[in-house]
mmCIF file of C-alpha atoms in Angstrom:
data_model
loop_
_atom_site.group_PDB
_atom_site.id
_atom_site.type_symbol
_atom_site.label_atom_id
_atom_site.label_comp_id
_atom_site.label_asym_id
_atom_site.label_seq_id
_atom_site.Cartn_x
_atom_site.Cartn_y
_atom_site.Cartn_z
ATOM 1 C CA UNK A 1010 3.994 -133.203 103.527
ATOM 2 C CA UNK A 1011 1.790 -134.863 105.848
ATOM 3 C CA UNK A 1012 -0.201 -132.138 107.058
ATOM 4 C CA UNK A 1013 -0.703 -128.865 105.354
ATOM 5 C CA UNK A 1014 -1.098 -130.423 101.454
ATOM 6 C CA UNK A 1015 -4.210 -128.932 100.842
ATOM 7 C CA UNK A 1016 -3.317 -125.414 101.841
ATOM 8 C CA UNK A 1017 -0.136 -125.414 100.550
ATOM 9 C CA UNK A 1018 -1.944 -126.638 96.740
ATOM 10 C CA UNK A 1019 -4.425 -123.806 97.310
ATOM 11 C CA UNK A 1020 -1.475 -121.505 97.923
ATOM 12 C CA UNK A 1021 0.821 -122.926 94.682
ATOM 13 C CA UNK A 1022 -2.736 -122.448 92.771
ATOM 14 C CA UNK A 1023 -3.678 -118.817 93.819
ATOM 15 C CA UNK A 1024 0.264 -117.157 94.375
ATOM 16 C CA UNK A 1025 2.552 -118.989 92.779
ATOM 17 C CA UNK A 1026 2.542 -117.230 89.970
ATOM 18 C CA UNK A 1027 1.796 -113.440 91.177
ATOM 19 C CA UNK A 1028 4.876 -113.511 94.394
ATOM 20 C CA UNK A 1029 8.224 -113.700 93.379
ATOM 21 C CA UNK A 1030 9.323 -114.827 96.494
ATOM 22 C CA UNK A 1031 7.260 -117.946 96.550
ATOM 23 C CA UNK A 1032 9.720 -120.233 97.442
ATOM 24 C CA UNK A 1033 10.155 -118.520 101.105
ATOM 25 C CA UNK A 1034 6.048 -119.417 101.158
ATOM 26 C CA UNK A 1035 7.236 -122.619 100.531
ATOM 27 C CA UNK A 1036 9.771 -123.049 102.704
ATOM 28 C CA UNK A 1037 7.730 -121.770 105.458
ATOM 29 C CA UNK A 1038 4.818 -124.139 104.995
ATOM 30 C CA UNK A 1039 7.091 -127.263 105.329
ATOM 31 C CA UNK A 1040 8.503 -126.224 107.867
ATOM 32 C CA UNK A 1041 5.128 -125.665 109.689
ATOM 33 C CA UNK A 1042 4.443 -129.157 108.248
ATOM 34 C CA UNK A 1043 7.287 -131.048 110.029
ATOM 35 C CA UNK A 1044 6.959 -129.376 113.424
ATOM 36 C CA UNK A 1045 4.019 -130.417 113.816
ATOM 37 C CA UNK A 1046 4.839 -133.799 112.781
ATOM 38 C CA UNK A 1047 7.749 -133.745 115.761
ATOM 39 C CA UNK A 1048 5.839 -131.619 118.052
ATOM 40 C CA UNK A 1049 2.730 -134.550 117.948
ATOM 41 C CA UNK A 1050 5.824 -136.792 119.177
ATOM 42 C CA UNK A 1051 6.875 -134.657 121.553
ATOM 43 C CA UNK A 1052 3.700 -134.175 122.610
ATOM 44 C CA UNK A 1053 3.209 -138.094 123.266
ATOM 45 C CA UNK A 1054 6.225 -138.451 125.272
ATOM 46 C CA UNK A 1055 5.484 -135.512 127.381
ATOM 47 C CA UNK A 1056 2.161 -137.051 128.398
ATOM 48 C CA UNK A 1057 3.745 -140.479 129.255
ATOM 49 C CA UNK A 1058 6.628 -138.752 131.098
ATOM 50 C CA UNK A 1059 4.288 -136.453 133.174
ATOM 51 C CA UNK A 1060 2.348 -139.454 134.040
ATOM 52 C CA UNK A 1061 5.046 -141.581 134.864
ATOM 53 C CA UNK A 1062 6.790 -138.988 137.217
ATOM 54 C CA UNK A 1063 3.487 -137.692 138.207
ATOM 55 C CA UNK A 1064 4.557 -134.740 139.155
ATOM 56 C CA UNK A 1065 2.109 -131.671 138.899
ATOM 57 C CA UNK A 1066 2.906 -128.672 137.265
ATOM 58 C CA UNK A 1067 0.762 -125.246 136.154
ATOM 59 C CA UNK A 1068 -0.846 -125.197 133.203
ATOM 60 C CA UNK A 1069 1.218 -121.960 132.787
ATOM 61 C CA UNK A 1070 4.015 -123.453 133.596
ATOM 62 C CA UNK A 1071 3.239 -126.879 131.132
ATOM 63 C CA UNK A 1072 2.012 -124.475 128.544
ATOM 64 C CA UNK A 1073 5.295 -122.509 128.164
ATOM 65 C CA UNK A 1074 7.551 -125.526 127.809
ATOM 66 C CA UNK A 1075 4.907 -126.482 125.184
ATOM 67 C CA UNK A 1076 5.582 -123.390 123.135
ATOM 68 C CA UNK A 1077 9.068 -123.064 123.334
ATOM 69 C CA UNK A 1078 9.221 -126.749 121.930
ATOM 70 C CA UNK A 1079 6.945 -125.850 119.527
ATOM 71 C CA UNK A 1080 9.185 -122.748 118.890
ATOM 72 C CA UNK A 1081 12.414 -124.622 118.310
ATOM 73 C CA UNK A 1082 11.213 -127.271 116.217
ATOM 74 C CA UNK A 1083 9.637 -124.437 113.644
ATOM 75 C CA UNK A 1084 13.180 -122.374 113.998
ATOM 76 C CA UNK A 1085 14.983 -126.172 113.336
ATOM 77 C CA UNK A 1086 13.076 -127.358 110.637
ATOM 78 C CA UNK A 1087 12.626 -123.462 108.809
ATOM 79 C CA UNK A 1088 16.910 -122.606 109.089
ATOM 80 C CA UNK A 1089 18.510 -126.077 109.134
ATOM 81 C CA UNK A 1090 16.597 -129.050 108.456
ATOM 82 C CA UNK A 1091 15.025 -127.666 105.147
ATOM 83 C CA UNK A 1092 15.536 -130.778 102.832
ATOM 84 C CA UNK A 1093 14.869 -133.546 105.197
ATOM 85 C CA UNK A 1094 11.691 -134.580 106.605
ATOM 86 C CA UNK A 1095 13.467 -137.588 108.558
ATOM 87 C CA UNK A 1096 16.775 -137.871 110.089
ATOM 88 C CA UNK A 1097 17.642 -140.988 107.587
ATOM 89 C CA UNK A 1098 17.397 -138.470 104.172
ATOM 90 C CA UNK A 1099 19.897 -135.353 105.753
ATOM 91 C CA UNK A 1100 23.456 -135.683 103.723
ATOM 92 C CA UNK A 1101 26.004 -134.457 105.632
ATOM 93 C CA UNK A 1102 29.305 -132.527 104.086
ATOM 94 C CA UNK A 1103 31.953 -132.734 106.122
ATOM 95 C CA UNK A 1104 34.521 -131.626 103.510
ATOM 96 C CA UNK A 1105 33.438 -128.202 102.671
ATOM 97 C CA UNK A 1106 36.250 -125.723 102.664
ATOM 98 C CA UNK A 1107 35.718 -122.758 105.016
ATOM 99 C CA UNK A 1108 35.695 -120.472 102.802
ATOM 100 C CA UNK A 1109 32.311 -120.592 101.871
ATOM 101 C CA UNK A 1110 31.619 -119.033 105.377
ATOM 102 C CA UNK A 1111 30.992 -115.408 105.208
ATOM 103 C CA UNK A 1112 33.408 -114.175 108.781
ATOM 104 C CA UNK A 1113 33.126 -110.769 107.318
ATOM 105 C CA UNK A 1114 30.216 -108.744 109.770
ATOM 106 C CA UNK A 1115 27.805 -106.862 107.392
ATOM 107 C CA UNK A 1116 29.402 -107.809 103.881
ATOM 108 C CA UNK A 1117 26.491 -109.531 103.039
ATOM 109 C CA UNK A 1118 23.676 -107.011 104.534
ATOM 110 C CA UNK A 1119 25.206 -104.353 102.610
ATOM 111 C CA UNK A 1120 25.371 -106.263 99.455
ATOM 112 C CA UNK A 1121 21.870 -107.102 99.523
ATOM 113 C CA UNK A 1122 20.394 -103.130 100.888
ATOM 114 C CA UNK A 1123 22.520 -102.091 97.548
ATOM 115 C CA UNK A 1124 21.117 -105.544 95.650
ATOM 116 C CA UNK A 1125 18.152 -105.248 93.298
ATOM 117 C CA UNK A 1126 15.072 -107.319 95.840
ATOM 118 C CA UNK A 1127 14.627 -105.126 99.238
ATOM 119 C CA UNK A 1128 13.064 -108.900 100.205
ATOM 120 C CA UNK A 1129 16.242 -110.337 100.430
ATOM 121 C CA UNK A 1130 17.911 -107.433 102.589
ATOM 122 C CA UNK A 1131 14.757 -107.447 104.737
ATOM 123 C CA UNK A 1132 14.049 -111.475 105.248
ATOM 124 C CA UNK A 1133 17.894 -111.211 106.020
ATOM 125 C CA UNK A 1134 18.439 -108.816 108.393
ATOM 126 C CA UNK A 1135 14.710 -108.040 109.889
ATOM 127 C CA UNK A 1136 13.651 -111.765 109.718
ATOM 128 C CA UNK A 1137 16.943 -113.196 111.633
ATOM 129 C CA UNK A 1138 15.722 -110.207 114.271
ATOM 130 C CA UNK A 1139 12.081 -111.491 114.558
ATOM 131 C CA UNK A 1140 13.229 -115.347 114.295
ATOM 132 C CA UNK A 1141 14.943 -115.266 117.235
ATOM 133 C CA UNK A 1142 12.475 -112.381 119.460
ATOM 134 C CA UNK A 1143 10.519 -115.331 120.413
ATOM 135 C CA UNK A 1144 13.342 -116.893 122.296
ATOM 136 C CA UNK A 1145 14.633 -113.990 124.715
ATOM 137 C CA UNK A 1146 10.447 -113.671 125.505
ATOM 138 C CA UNK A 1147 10.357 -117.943 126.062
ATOM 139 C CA UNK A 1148 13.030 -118.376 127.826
ATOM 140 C CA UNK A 1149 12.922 -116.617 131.114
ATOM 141 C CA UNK A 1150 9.355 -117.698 130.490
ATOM 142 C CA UNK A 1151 9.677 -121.164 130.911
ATOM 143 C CA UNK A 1152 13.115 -121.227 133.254
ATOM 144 C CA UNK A 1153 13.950 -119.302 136.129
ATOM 145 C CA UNK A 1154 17.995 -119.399 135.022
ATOM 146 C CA UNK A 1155 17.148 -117.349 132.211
ATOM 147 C CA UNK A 1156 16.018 -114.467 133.615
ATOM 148 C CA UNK A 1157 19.356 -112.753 133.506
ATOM 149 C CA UNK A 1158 20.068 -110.791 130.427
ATOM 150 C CA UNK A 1159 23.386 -111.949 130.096
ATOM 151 C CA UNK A 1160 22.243 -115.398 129.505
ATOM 152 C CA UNK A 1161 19.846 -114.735 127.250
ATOM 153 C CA UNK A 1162 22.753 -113.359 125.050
ATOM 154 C CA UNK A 1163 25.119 -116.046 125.362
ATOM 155 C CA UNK A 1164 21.839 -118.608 124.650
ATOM 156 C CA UNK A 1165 20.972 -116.853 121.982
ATOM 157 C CA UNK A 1166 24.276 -116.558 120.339
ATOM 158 C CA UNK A 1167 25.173 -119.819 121.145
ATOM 159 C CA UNK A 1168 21.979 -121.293 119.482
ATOM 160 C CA UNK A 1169 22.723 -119.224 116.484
ATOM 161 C CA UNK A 1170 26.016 -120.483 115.793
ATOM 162 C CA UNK A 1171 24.512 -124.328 116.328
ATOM 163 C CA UNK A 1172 22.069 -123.062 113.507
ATOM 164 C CA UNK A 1173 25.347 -121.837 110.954
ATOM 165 C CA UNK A 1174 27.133 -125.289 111.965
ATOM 166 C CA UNK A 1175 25.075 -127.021 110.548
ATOM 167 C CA UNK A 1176 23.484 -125.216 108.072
ATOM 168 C CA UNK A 1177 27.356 -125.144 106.676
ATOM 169 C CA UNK A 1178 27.533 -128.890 107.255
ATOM 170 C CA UNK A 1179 23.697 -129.657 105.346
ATOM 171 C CA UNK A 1180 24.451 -127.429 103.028
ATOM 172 C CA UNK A 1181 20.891 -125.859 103.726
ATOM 173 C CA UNK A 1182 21.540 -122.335 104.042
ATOM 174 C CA UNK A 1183 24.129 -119.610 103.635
ATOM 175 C CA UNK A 1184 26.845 -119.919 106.771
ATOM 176 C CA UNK A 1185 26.908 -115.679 107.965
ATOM 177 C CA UNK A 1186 28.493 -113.818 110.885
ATOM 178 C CA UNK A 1187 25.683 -111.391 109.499
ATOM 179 C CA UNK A 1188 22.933 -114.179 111.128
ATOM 180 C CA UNK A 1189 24.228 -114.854 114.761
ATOM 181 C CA UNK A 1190 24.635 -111.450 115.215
ATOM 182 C CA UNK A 1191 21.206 -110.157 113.927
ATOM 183 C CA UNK A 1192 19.801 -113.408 116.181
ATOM 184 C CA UNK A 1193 21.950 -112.700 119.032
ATOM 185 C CA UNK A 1194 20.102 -108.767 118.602
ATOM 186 C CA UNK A 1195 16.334 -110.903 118.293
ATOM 187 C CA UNK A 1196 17.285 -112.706 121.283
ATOM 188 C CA UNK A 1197 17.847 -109.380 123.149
ATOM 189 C CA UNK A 1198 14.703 -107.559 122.160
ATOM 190 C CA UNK A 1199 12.631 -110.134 123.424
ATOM 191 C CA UNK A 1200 14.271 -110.154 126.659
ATOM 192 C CA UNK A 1201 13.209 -106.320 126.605
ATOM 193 C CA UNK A 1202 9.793 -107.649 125.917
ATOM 194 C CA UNK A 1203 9.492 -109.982 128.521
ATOM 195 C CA UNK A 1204 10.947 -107.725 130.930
ATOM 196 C CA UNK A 1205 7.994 -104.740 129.670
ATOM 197 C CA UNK A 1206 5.414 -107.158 130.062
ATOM 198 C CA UNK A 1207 6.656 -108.697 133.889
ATOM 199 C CA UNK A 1208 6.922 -104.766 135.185
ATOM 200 C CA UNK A 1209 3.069 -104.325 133.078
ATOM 201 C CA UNK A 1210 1.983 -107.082 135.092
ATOM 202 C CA UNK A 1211 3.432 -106.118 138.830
ATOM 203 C CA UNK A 1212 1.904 -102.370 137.874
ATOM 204 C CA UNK A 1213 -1.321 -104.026 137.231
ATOM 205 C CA UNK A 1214 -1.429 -106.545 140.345
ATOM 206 C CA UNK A 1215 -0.465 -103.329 142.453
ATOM 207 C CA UNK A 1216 -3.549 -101.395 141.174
ATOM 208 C CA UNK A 1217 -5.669 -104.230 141.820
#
């Protein structure tokens, strides 16, 4: 890690031992640690390409393309790009049989709700929900083509299935018919979000 060391040897030294479920601590902290790595990267070339253009946006506007980077890269780096910190260490497997994809919807949910840790069941179903809420709130946020729930679907089930690919190809994760369609479900709650919060806003411009 380049970043987050320290907190993540205060957190091995204070939790390791009394959470079970360390490891998703873990996981969670590199993946923090990498995007910001990328993001301070992105972050350069968005400066030199907004100067070069010089084309003047909102800071709303800037900001929200800002965050939905931000949001991808920690989605990226937490789901697919667990082992690698740099594109030159990934191993890619090519060869691996299909079988070891689970095409069967809910097989695995149920397994885990009747499993012996309700973390598993819950980081499996509720967390593919709330991983991909974000998106359906981003989206329309940042671009106007988005604003259509239809495409917020398709985007978000489409973006899920990128995520299985290669997770199946890494070998980083568990390929599941179970994720895309718990994301694609994320993806359409925050749409419902976004859309609560635009018709909050229009009430509140029309009281003022």
């Amino acid at each position: 890690m380049l970043f987050l060391t320290p907190l993540y040897n205060y957190l091995v030294s204070h939790l390791a031992t009394r959470i079970n479920h360390f490891p998703l601590i873990k996981l969670a902290i590199y993946a923090l640690d990498k995007t910001i790595f990328y993001f301070l990267i992105f972050a350069l070339l968005r400066i030199i390409w907004l100067i070069a253009i010089r084309h003047r946006r909102s800071l709303k506007s800037e900001f929200s393309v800002w965050l939905l980077v931000f949001y991808l890269l920690l989605v990226m780096f937490g789901t697919v790009f667990r082992d690698a910190y740099f594109p030159t260490q990934m191993t890619w497997y090519f060869n691996r049989p299909l079988s070891d994809i689970n095409f069967i919807p809910f097989e695995m949910t149920v397994k885990l709700f009747h499993g012996e840790s309700l973390v598993d069941f819950v980081y499996n179903s509720f967390g593919n929900v709330l991983c991909f809420l974000p998106l359906g709130i981003l989206l329309p946020i940042t671009f106007k083509y988005y604003r259509k729930f239809n495409r917020i679907i398709i985007t978000g089930m489409l973006f899920s299935l990128i995520i299985e690919s290669l997770q199946f190809v890494l070998m980083t994760g568990v390929s599941d018919i179970d994720d895309i369609i718990f994301n694609t479900i994320g993806a359409a709650i925050g749409y419902g979000v976004y859309k609560t919060l635009q018709s909050l806003i229009k009430i509140d411009k029309i009281r003022e």
